[in-house]
């Protein structure tokens, strides 16, 4: 077990090099950090003292599409209606519980229905675990800390803004310019995405506005 913990710590520590030069690493105020590759593949970890402990691994079938998150014995994905779903191995007759310290709450529908906001918040707390019991014997434990970040990230990957940007590193959960929560117009959102990519200002015109492009081109010769 000690060797496994050390291995995961090393994986998180050197994740940028594992993902390549096009990965970006950051940690949020909630102590959940991410290493995100442009393709959508990502590692989510928590910071404990001087260590990083791996929580979730996001993989995409193709760049930024078909993405799922793998945790400890559990899978998380977002369906076509952007509702988060949870999958785990539950034998017939098994029961699944949320454990938080000395508190224990059964979640009989957590694997058969979308996760509501309250459940996501409860599962996201540090120290919370999902356990599966069979005949009153614990057969599986799964840490769920940071699942709120996973849900936010997977939802964003399905957004029009993500498809426009073509770069998962632009995801900003708590950024005021997070495109999925912005009240900006489509053109303003286009400009925000392009600005974050560092595009040339001349390229900030949608293809359905050619008259603007002609005006910009004309200004070069004035």
PDB file of N, CA, C and O in Angstrom, residues 126-198:
ATOM      1  N   UNK A 126     -14.224  17.071   1.548  1.00  0.00           N
ATOM      2  CA  UNK A 126     -13.019  16.326   1.876  1.00  0.00           C
ATOM      3  C   UNK A 126     -13.304  15.337   2.994  1.00  0.00           C
ATOM      4  O   UNK A 126     -13.934  15.668   3.991  1.00  0.00           O
ATOM      5  N   UNK A 127     -12.857  14.107   2.831  1.00  0.00           N
ATOM      6  CA  UNK A 127     -13.064  13.077   3.843  1.00  0.00           C
ATOM      7  C   UNK A 127     -14.276  12.204   3.605  1.00  0.00           C
ATOM      8  O   UNK A 127     -14.446  11.175   4.268  1.00  0.00           O
ATOM      9  N   UNK A 128     -15.142  12.605   2.656  1.00  0.00           N
ATOM     10  CA  UNK A 128     -16.345  11.820   2.368  1.00  0.00           C
ATOM     11  C   UNK A 128     -15.968  10.593   1.529  1.00  0.00           C
ATOM     12  O   UNK A 128     -15.093  10.654   0.672  1.00  0.00           O
ATOM     13  N   UNK A 129     -16.667   9.500   1.782  1.00  0.00           N
ATOM     14  CA  UNK A 129     -16.468   8.280   1.015  1.00  0.00           C
ATOM     15  C   UNK A 129     -17.815   7.672   0.645  1.00  0.00           C
ATOM     16  O   UNK A 129     -18.802   7.822   1.375  1.00  0.00           O
ATOM     17  N   UNK A 130     -17.845   7.008  -0.488  1.00  0.00           N
ATOM     18  CA  UNK A 130     -18.953   6.117  -0.826  1.00  0.00           C
ATOM     19  C   UNK A 130     -18.508   4.702  -0.493  1.00  0.00           C
ATOM     20  O   UNK A 130     -17.419   4.283  -0.894  1.00  0.00           O
ATOM     21  N   UNK A 131     -19.339   3.990   0.247  1.00  0.00           N
ATOM     22  CA  UNK A 131     -18.995   2.600   0.565  1.00  0.00           C
ATOM     23  C   UNK A 131     -20.114   1.693   0.076  1.00  0.00           C
ATOM     24  O   UNK A 131     -21.284   2.086   0.026  1.00  0.00           O
ATOM     25  N   UNK A 132     -19.746   0.496  -0.323  1.00  0.00           N
ATOM     26  CA  UNK A 132     -20.706  -0.521  -0.725  1.00  0.00           C
ATOM     27  C   UNK A 132     -20.642  -1.664   0.287  1.00  0.00           C
ATOM     28  O   UNK A 132     -19.551  -2.150   0.615  1.00  0.00           O
ATOM     29  N   UNK A 133     -21.802  -2.032   0.776  1.00  0.00           N
ATOM     30  CA  UNK A 133     -21.906  -3.122   1.741  1.00  0.00           C
ATOM     31  C   UNK A 133     -22.687  -4.279   1.131  1.00  0.00           C
ATOM     32  O   UNK A 133     -23.691  -4.075   0.445  1.00  0.00           O
ATOM     33  N   UNK A 134     -22.204  -5.475   1.370  1.00  0.00           N
ATOM     34  CA  UNK A 134     -22.905  -6.695   1.002  1.00  0.00           C
ATOM     35  C   UNK A 134     -22.979  -7.579   2.243  1.00  0.00           C
ATOM     36  O   UNK A 134     -21.946  -7.955   2.801  1.00  0.00           O
ATOM     37  N   UNK A 135     -24.222  -7.837   2.676  1.00  0.00           N
ATOM     38  CA  UNK A 135     -24.448  -8.615   3.906  1.00  0.00           C
ATOM     39  C   UNK A 135     -23.730  -7.972   5.089  1.00  0.00           C
ATOM     40  O   UNK A 135     -23.066  -8.637   5.878  1.00  0.00           O
ATOM     41  N   UNK A 136     -23.840  -6.641   5.141  1.00  0.00           N
ATOM     42  CA  UNK A 136     -23.271  -5.820   6.219  1.00  0.00           C
ATOM     43  C   UNK A 136     -21.746  -5.876   6.280  1.00  0.00           C
ATOM     44  O   UNK A 136     -21.144  -5.538   7.291  1.00  0.00           O
ATOM     45  N   UNK A 137     -21.142  -6.260   5.178  1.00  0.00           N
ATOM     46  CA  UNK A 137     -19.676  -6.268   5.079  1.00  0.00           C
ATOM     47  C   UNK A 137     -19.273  -5.251   4.018  1.00  0.00           C
ATOM     48  O   UNK A 137     -19.793  -5.252   2.894  1.00  0.00           O
ATOM     49  N   UNK A 138     -18.365  -4.352   4.362  1.00  0.00           N
ATOM     50  CA  UNK A 138     -17.895  -3.345   3.404  1.00  0.00           C
ATOM     51  C   UNK A 138     -17.014  -4.015   2.358  1.00  0.00           C
ATOM     52  O   UNK A 138     -15.981  -4.608   2.681  1.00  0.00           O
ATOM     53  N   UNK A 139     -17.442  -3.939   1.123  1.00  0.00           N
ATOM     54  CA  UNK A 139     -16.692  -4.558   0.032  1.00  0.00           C
ATOM     55  C   UNK A 139     -15.971  -3.542  -0.849  1.00  0.00           C
ATOM     56  O   UNK A 139     -15.131  -3.918  -1.662  1.00  0.00           O
ATOM     57  N   UNK A 140     -16.310  -2.261  -0.689  1.00  0.00           N
ATOM     58  CA  UNK A 140     -15.684  -1.241  -1.544  1.00  0.00           C
ATOM     59  C   UNK A 140     -15.760   0.122  -0.892  1.00  0.00           C
ATOM     60  O   UNK A 140     -16.775   0.483  -0.299  1.00  0.00           O
ATOM     61  N   UNK A 141     -14.661   0.880  -0.996  1.00  0.00           N
ATOM     62  CA  UNK A 141     -14.614   2.263  -0.537  1.00  0.00           C
ATOM     63  C   UNK A 141     -14.137   3.148  -1.680  1.00  0.00           C
ATOM     64  O   UNK A 141     -13.204   2.786  -2.394  1.00  0.00           O
ATOM     65  N   UNK A 142     -14.782   4.301  -1.825  1.00  0.00           N
ATOM     66  CA  UNK A 142     -14.407   5.215  -2.902  1.00  0.00           C
ATOM     67  C   UNK A 142     -14.391   6.648  -2.383  1.00  0.00           C
ATOM     68  O   UNK A 142     -15.408   7.135  -1.874  1.00  0.00           O
ATOM     69  N   UNK A 143     -13.266   7.324  -2.503  1.00  0.00           N
ATOM     70  CA  UNK A 143     -13.206   8.743  -2.170  1.00  0.00           C
ATOM     71  C   UNK A 143     -13.858   9.539  -3.282  1.00  0.00           C
ATOM     72  O   UNK A 143     -13.665   9.259  -4.462  1.00  0.00           O
ATOM     73  N   UNK A 144     -14.620  10.556  -2.919  1.00  0.00           N
ATOM     74  CA  UNK A 144     -15.325  11.364  -3.921  1.00  0.00           C
ATOM     75  C   UNK A 144     -14.980  12.845  -3.832  1.00  0.00           C
ATOM     76  O   UNK A 144     -15.635  13.669  -4.479  1.00  0.00           O
ATOM     77  N   UNK A 145     -13.971  13.186  -3.034  1.00  0.00           N
ATOM     78  CA  UNK A 145     -13.573  14.586  -2.898  1.00  0.00           C
ATOM     79  C   UNK A 145     -13.275  15.183  -4.272  1.00  0.00           C
ATOM     80  O   UNK A 145     -12.610  14.574  -5.104  1.00  0.00           O
ATOM     81  N   UNK A 146     -13.803  16.376  -4.528  1.00  0.00           N
ATOM     82  CA  UNK A 146     -13.530  17.068  -5.782  1.00  0.00           C
ATOM     83  C   UNK A 146     -14.458  16.708  -6.922  1.00  0.00           C
ATOM     84  O   UNK A 146     -14.244  17.154  -8.055  1.00  0.00           O
ATOM     85  N   UNK A 147     -15.519  15.946  -6.656  1.00  0.00           N
ATOM     86  CA  UNK A 147     -16.412  15.549  -7.743  1.00  0.00           C
ATOM     87  C   UNK A 147     -17.134  16.760  -8.333  1.00  0.00           C
ATOM     88  O   UNK A 147     -17.542  16.743  -9.495  1.00  0.00           O
ATOM     89  N   UNK A 148     -17.282  17.842  -7.552  1.00  0.00           N
ATOM     90  CA  UNK A 148     -17.897  19.054  -8.101  1.00  0.00           C
ATOM     91  C   UNK A 148     -17.042  19.642  -9.225  1.00  0.00           C
ATOM     92  O   UNK A 148     -17.565  20.125 -10.232  1.00  0.00           O
ATOM     93  N   UNK A 149     -15.721  19.597  -9.049  1.00  0.00           N
ATOM     94  CA  UNK A 149     -14.823  20.065 -10.108  1.00  0.00           C
ATOM     95  C   UNK A 149     -14.937  19.178 -11.346  1.00  0.00           C
ATOM     96  O   UNK A 149     -14.908  19.668 -12.483  1.00  0.00           O
ATOM     97  N   UNK A 150     -15.071  17.880 -11.124  1.00  0.00           N
ATOM     98  CA  UNK A 150     -15.199  16.942 -12.234  1.00  0.00           C
ATOM     99  C   UNK A 150     -16.480  17.225 -13.023  1.00  0.00           C
ATOM    100  O   UNK A 150     -16.470  17.276 -14.256  1.00  0.00           O
ATOM    101  N   UNK A 151     -17.583  17.414 -12.317  1.00  0.00           N
ATOM    102  CA  UNK A 151     -18.859  17.684 -12.980  1.00  0.00           C
ATOM    103  C   UNK A 151     -18.775  18.983 -13.777  1.00  0.00           C
ATOM    104  O   UNK A 151     -19.213  19.059 -14.933  1.00  0.00           O
ATOM    105  N   UNK A 152     -18.203  20.023 -13.178  1.00  0.00           N
ATOM    106  CA  UNK A 152     -18.054  21.305 -13.872  1.00  0.00           C
ATOM    107  C   UNK A 152     -17.203  21.143 -15.137  1.00  0.00           C
ATOM    108  O   UNK A 152     -17.553  21.667 -16.207  1.00  0.00           O
ATOM    109  N   UNK A 153     -16.117  20.422 -15.026  1.00  0.00           N
ATOM    110  CA  UNK A 153     -15.208  20.243 -16.162  1.00  0.00           C
ATOM    111  C   UNK A 153     -15.871  19.437 -17.280  1.00  0.00           C
ATOM    112  O   UNK A 153     -15.809  19.818 -18.460  1.00  0.00           O
ATOM    113  N   UNK A 154     -16.523  18.330 -16.929  1.00  0.00           N
ATOM    114  CA  UNK A 154     -17.156  17.496 -17.946  1.00  0.00           C
ATOM    115  C   UNK A 154     -18.300  18.231 -18.644  1.00  0.00           C
ATOM    116  O   UNK A 154     -18.513  18.065 -19.852  1.00  0.00           O
ATOM    117  N   UNK A 155     -19.045  19.032 -17.883  1.00  0.00           N
ATOM    118  CA  UNK A 155     -20.106  19.832 -18.501  1.00  0.00           C
ATOM    119  C   UNK A 155     -19.520  20.835 -19.483  1.00  0.00           C
ATOM    120  O   UNK A 155     -20.047  21.038 -20.583  1.00  0.00           O
ATOM    121  N   UNK A 156     -18.443  21.484 -19.090  1.00  0.00           N
ATOM    122  CA  UNK A 156     -17.831  22.479 -19.967  1.00  0.00           C
ATOM    123  C   UNK A 156     -17.328  21.837 -21.261  1.00  0.00           C
ATOM    124  O   UNK A 156     -17.451  22.416 -22.343  1.00  0.00           O
ATOM    125  N   UNK A 157     -16.786  20.627 -21.159  1.00  0.00           N
ATOM    126  CA  UNK A 157     -16.285  19.954 -22.352  1.00  0.00           C
ATOM    127  C   UNK A 157     -17.382  19.707 -23.378  1.00  0.00           C
ATOM    128  O   UNK A 157     -17.105  19.571 -24.575  1.00  0.00           O
ATOM    129  N   UNK A 158     -18.642  19.662 -22.936  1.00  0.00           N
ATOM    130  CA  UNK A 158     -19.763  19.457 -23.838  1.00  0.00           C
ATOM    131  C   UNK A 158     -20.364  20.775 -24.348  1.00  0.00           C
ATOM    132  O   UNK A 158     -21.325  20.754 -25.117  1.00  0.00           O
ATOM    133  N   UNK A 159     -19.831  21.882 -23.907  1.00  0.00           N
ATOM    134  CA  UNK A 159     -20.414  23.179 -24.256  1.00  0.00           C
ATOM    135  C   UNK A 159     -19.955  23.642 -25.639  1.00  0.00           C
ATOM    136  O   UNK A 159     -18.944  23.188 -26.184  1.00  0.00           O
ATOM    137  N   UNK A 160     -20.719  24.588 -26.201  1.00  0.00           N
ATOM    138  CA  UNK A 160     -20.335  25.183 -27.470  1.00  0.00           C
ATOM    139  C   UNK A 160     -19.017  25.935 -27.346  1.00  0.00           C
ATOM    140  O   UNK A 160     -18.219  25.980 -28.287  1.00  0.00           O
ATOM    141  N   UNK A 161     -18.804  26.553 -26.190  1.00  0.00           N
ATOM    142  CA  UNK A 161     -17.562  27.299 -25.983  1.00  0.00           C
ATOM    143  C   UNK A 161     -16.345  26.382 -26.048  1.00  0.00           C
ATOM    144  O   UNK A 161     -15.311  26.750 -26.598  1.00  0.00           O
ATOM    145  N   UNK A 162     -16.486  25.182 -25.485  1.00  0.00           N
ATOM    146  CA  UNK A 162     -15.371  24.236 -25.530  1.00  0.00           C
ATOM    147  C   UNK A 162     -15.098  23.798 -26.958  1.00  0.00           C
ATOM    148  O   UNK A 162     -13.944  23.726 -27.395  1.00  0.00           O
ATOM    149  N   UNK A 163     -16.152  23.518 -27.702  1.00  0.00           N
ATOM    150  CA  UNK A 163     -15.965  23.117 -29.107  1.00  0.00           C
ATOM    151  C   UNK A 163     -15.364  24.243 -29.928  1.00  0.00           C
ATOM    152  O   UNK A 163     -14.586  24.007 -30.848  1.00  0.00           O
ATOM    153  N   UNK A 164     -15.712  25.483 -29.586  1.00  0.00           N
ATOM    154  CA  UNK A 164     -15.156  26.628 -30.290  1.00  0.00           C
ATOM    155  C   UNK A 164     -13.676  26.807 -29.965  1.00  0.00           C
ATOM    156  O   UNK A 164     -12.858  27.070 -30.850  1.00  0.00           O
ATOM    157  N   UNK A 165     -13.339  26.653 -28.700  1.00  0.00           N
ATOM    158  CA  UNK A 165     -11.959  26.900 -28.275  1.00  0.00           C
ATOM    159  C   UNK A 165     -11.006  25.800 -28.737  1.00  0.00           C
ATOM    160  O   UNK A 165      -9.843  26.048 -29.014  1.00  0.00           O
ATOM    161  N   UNK A 166     -11.502  24.536 -28.761  1.00  0.00           N
ATOM    162  CA  UNK A 166     -10.678  23.389 -29.155  1.00  0.00           C
ATOM    163  C   UNK A 166      -9.456  23.219 -28.267  1.00  0.00           C
ATOM    164  O   UNK A 166      -8.432  22.676 -28.685  1.00  0.00           O
ATOM    165  N   UNK A 167      -9.560  23.698 -27.031  1.00  0.00           N
ATOM    166  CA  UNK A 167      -8.432  23.604 -26.098  1.00  0.00           C
ATOM    167  C   UNK A 167      -8.990  23.519 -24.680  1.00  0.00           C
ATOM    168  O   UNK A 167      -9.485  24.498 -24.137  1.00  0.00           O
ATOM    169  N   UNK A 168      -8.893  22.344 -24.068  1.00  0.00           N
ATOM    170  CA  UNK A 168      -9.482  22.128 -22.735  1.00  0.00           C
ATOM    171  C   UNK A 168      -8.783  22.932 -21.658  1.00  0.00           C
ATOM    172  O   UNK A 168      -9.334  23.116 -20.573  1.00  0.00           O
ATOM    173  N   UNK A 169      -7.586  23.433 -21.936  1.00  0.00           N
ATOM    174  CA  UNK A 169      -6.866  24.220 -20.928  1.00  0.00           C
ATOM    175  C   UNK A 169      -7.543  25.549 -20.638  1.00  0.00           C
ATOM    176  O   UNK A 169      -7.209  26.219 -19.656  1.00  0.00           O
ATOM    177  N   UNK A 170      -8.519  25.940 -21.471  1.00  0.00           N
ATOM    178  CA  UNK A 170      -9.228  27.200 -21.265  1.00  0.00           C
ATOM    179  C   UNK A 170     -10.312  27.090 -20.197  1.00  0.00           C
ATOM    180  O   UNK A 170     -10.894  28.110 -19.819  1.00  0.00           O
ATOM    181  N   UNK A 171     -10.590  25.876 -19.720  1.00  0.00           N
ATOM    182  CA  UNK A 171     -11.597  25.719 -18.662  1.00  0.00           C
ATOM    183  C   UNK A 171     -11.162  26.484 -17.421  1.00  0.00           C
ATOM    184  O   UNK A 171     -10.040  26.361 -16.960  1.00  0.00           O
ATOM    185  N   UNK A 172     -12.074  27.298 -16.888  1.00  0.00           N
ATOM    186  CA  UNK A 172     -11.819  28.074 -15.686  1.00  0.00           C
ATOM    187  C   UNK A 172     -13.028  27.959 -14.771  1.00  0.00           C
ATOM    188  O   UNK A 172     -14.026  28.644 -14.972  1.00  0.00           O
ATOM    189  N   UNK A 173     -12.980  27.097 -13.798  1.00  0.00           N
ATOM    190  CA  UNK A 173     -14.142  26.864 -12.943  1.00  0.00           C
ATOM    191  C   UNK A 173     -14.593  28.118 -12.220  1.00  0.00           C
ATOM    192  O   UNK A 173     -15.780  28.412 -12.134  1.00  0.00           O
ATOM    193  N   UNK A 174     -13.659  28.884 -11.677  1.00  0.00           N
ATOM    194  CA  UNK A 174     -14.015  30.021 -10.839  1.00  0.00           C
ATOM    195  C   UNK A 174     -13.688  31.359 -11.482  1.00  0.00           C
ATOM    196  O   UNK A 174     -13.701  32.376 -10.819  1.00  0.00           O
ATOM    197  N   UNK A 175     -13.394  31.349 -12.759  1.00  0.00           N
ATOM    198  CA  UNK A 175     -13.029  32.580 -13.450  1.00  0.00           C
ATOM    199  C   UNK A 175     -14.295  33.349 -13.829  1.00  0.00           C
ATOM    200  O   UNK A 175     -15.262  32.781 -14.319  1.00  0.00           O
ATOM    201  N   UNK A 176     -14.297  34.658 -13.596  1.00  0.00           N
ATOM    202  CA  UNK A 176     -15.442  35.466 -13.966  1.00  0.00           C
ATOM    203  C   UNK A 176     -15.720  35.452 -15.454  1.00  0.00           C
ATOM    204  O   UNK A 176     -16.822  35.753 -15.900  1.00  0.00           O
ATOM    205  N   UNK A 177     -14.701  35.091 -16.263  1.00  0.00           N
ATOM    206  CA  UNK A 177     -14.885  35.012 -17.699  1.00  0.00           C
ATOM    207  C   UNK A 177     -15.211  33.598 -18.151  1.00  0.00           C
ATOM    208  O   UNK A 177     -15.135  33.300 -19.332  1.00  0.00           O
ATOM    209  N   UNK A 178     -15.549  32.718 -17.186  1.00  0.00           N
ATOM    210  CA  UNK A 178     -15.916  31.356 -17.573  1.00  0.00           C
ATOM    211  C   UNK A 178     -17.076  31.430 -18.563  1.00  0.00           C
ATOM    212  O   UNK A 178     -18.151  31.898 -18.252  1.00  0.00           O
ATOM    213  N   UNK A 179     -16.851  30.944 -19.757  1.00  0.00           N
ATOM    214  CA  UNK A 179     -17.776  31.196 -20.847  1.00  0.00           C
ATOM    215  C   UNK A 179     -19.147  30.589 -20.617  1.00  0.00           C
ATOM    216  O   UNK A 179     -20.154  31.116 -21.050  1.00  0.00           O
ATOM    217  N   UNK A 180     -19.214  29.466 -19.925  1.00  0.00           N
ATOM    218  CA  UNK A 180     -20.490  28.818 -19.716  1.00  0.00           C
ATOM    219  C   UNK A 180     -21.405  29.611 -18.810  1.00  0.00           C
ATOM    220  O   UNK A 180     -22.615  29.411 -18.808  1.00  0.00           O
ATOM    221  N   UNK A 181     -20.859  30.531 -17.995  1.00  0.00           N
ATOM    222  CA  UNK A 181     -21.691  31.306 -17.085  1.00  0.00           C
ATOM    223  C   UNK A 181     -21.789  32.767 -17.509  1.00  0.00           C
ATOM    224  O   UNK A 181     -22.447  33.561 -16.869  1.00  0.00           O
ATOM    225  N   UNK A 182     -21.113  33.134 -18.587  1.00  0.00           N
ATOM    226  CA  UNK A 182     -21.086  34.531 -18.997  1.00  0.00           C
ATOM    227  C   UNK A 182     -22.407  34.952 -19.613  1.00  0.00           C
ATOM    228  O   UNK A 182     -23.050  34.186 -20.332  1.00  0.00           O
ATOM    229  N   UNK A 183     -22.823  36.194 -19.349  1.00  0.00           N
ATOM    230  CA  UNK A 183     -24.008  36.760 -19.975  1.00  0.00           C
ATOM    231  C   UNK A 183     -23.656  37.509 -21.261  1.00  0.00           C
ATOM    232  O   UNK A 183     -24.484  38.229 -21.810  1.00  0.00           O
ATOM    233  N   UNK A 184     -22.419  37.341 -21.701  1.00  0.00           N
ATOM    234  CA  UNK A 184     -21.974  38.055 -22.885  1.00  0.00           C
ATOM    235  C   UNK A 184     -22.698  37.539 -24.124  1.00  0.00           C
ATOM    236  O   UNK A 184     -23.213  36.424 -24.162  1.00  0.00           O
ATOM    237  N   UNK A 185     -22.702  38.382 -25.153  1.00  0.00           N
ATOM    238  CA  UNK A 185     -23.295  38.003 -26.432  1.00  0.00           C
ATOM    239  C   UNK A 185     -22.408  36.947 -27.092  1.00  0.00           C
ATOM    240  O   UNK A 185     -21.257  36.749 -26.697  1.00  0.00           O
ATOM    241  N   UNK A 186     -22.932  36.259 -28.125  1.00  0.00           N
ATOM    242  CA  UNK A 186     -22.099  35.270 -28.826  1.00  0.00           C
ATOM    243  C   UNK A 186     -20.792  35.853 -29.342  1.00  0.00           C
ATOM    244  O   UNK A 186     -19.749  35.212 -29.271  1.00  0.00           O
ATOM    245  N   UNK A 187     -20.834  37.104 -29.889  1.00  0.00           N
ATOM    246  CA  UNK A 187     -19.607  37.716 -30.392  1.00  0.00           C
ATOM    247  C   UNK A 187     -18.628  37.981 -29.248  1.00  0.00           C
ATOM    248  O   UNK A 187     -17.422  37.754 -29.386  1.00  0.00           O
ATOM    249  N   UNK A 188     -19.130  38.453 -28.104  1.00  0.00           N
ATOM    250  CA  UNK A 188     -18.265  38.720 -26.963  1.00  0.00           C
ATOM    251  C   UNK A 188     -17.647  37.421 -26.443  1.00  0.00           C
ATOM    252  O   UNK A 188     -16.462  37.389 -26.076  1.00  0.00           O
ATOM    253  N   UNK A 189     -18.450  36.337 -26.412  1.00  0.00           N
ATOM    254  CA  UNK A 189     -17.903  35.063 -25.958  1.00  0.00           C
ATOM    255  C   UNK A 189     -16.830  34.569 -26.915  1.00  0.00           C
ATOM    256  O   UNK A 189     -15.817  34.006 -26.511  1.00  0.00           O
ATOM    257  N   UNK A 190     -17.060  34.796 -28.209  1.00  0.00           N
ATOM    258  CA  UNK A 190     -16.071  34.428 -29.219  1.00  0.00           C
ATOM    259  C   UNK A 190     -14.763  35.176 -28.968  1.00  0.00           C
ATOM    260  O   UNK A 190     -13.673  34.609 -29.041  1.00  0.00           O
ATOM    261  N   UNK A 191     -14.879  36.462 -28.659  1.00  0.00           N
ATOM    262  CA  UNK A 191     -13.685  37.273 -28.422  1.00  0.00           C
ATOM    263  C   UNK A 191     -12.973  36.857 -27.142  1.00  0.00           C
ATOM    264  O   UNK A 191     -11.745  36.867 -27.072  1.00  0.00           O
ATOM    265  N   UNK A 192     -13.759  36.494 -26.103  1.00  0.00           N
ATOM    266  CA  UNK A 192     -13.139  36.029 -24.855  1.00  0.00           C
ATOM    267  C   UNK A 192     -12.324  34.778 -25.108  1.00  0.00           C
ATOM    268  O   UNK A 192     -11.173  34.656 -24.681  1.00  0.00           O
ATOM    269  N   UNK A 193     -12.922  33.818 -25.814  1.00  0.00           N
ATOM    270  CA  UNK A 193     -12.214  32.569 -26.099  1.00  0.00           C
ATOM    271  C   UNK A 193     -10.952  32.832 -26.905  1.00  0.00           C
ATOM    272  O   UNK A 193      -9.891  32.273 -26.634  1.00  0.00           O
ATOM    273  N   UNK A 194     -11.057  33.691 -27.910  1.00  0.00           N
ATOM    274  CA  UNK A 194      -9.900  33.996 -28.744  1.00  0.00           C
ATOM    275  C   UNK A 194      -8.830  34.735 -27.953  1.00  0.00           C
ATOM    276  O   UNK A 194      -7.636  34.503 -28.120  1.00  0.00           O
ATOM    277  N   UNK A 195      -9.256  35.645 -27.073  1.00  0.00           N
ATOM    278  CA  UNK A 195      -8.311  36.373 -26.235  1.00  0.00           C
ATOM    279  C   UNK A 195      -7.537  35.409 -25.338  1.00  0.00           C
ATOM    280  O   UNK A 195      -6.321  35.526 -25.180  1.00  0.00           O
ATOM    281  N   UNK A 196      -8.249  34.420 -24.765  1.00  0.00           N
ATOM    282  CA  UNK A 196      -7.578  33.452 -23.898  1.00  0.00           C
ATOM    283  C   UNK A 196      -6.600  32.596 -24.690  1.00  0.00           C
ATOM    284  O   UNK A 196      -5.601  32.126 -24.157  1.00  0.00           O
ATOM    285  N   UNK A 197      -6.893  32.391 -25.986  1.00  0.00           N
ATOM    286  CA  UNK A 197      -5.961  31.631 -26.822  1.00  0.00           C
ATOM    287  C   UNK A 197      -4.808  32.478 -27.314  1.00  0.00           C
ATOM    288  O   UNK A 197      -3.827  31.949 -27.821  1.00  0.00           O
ATOM    289  N   UNK A 198      -4.943  33.808 -27.209  1.00  0.00           N
ATOM    290  CA  UNK A 198      -3.892  34.689 -27.702  1.00  0.00           C
ATOM    291  C   UNK A 198      -3.944  34.930 -29.186  1.00  0.00           C
ATOM    292  O   UNK A 198      -2.933  35.216 -29.823  1.00  0.00           O
TER     293      UNK A 198
END
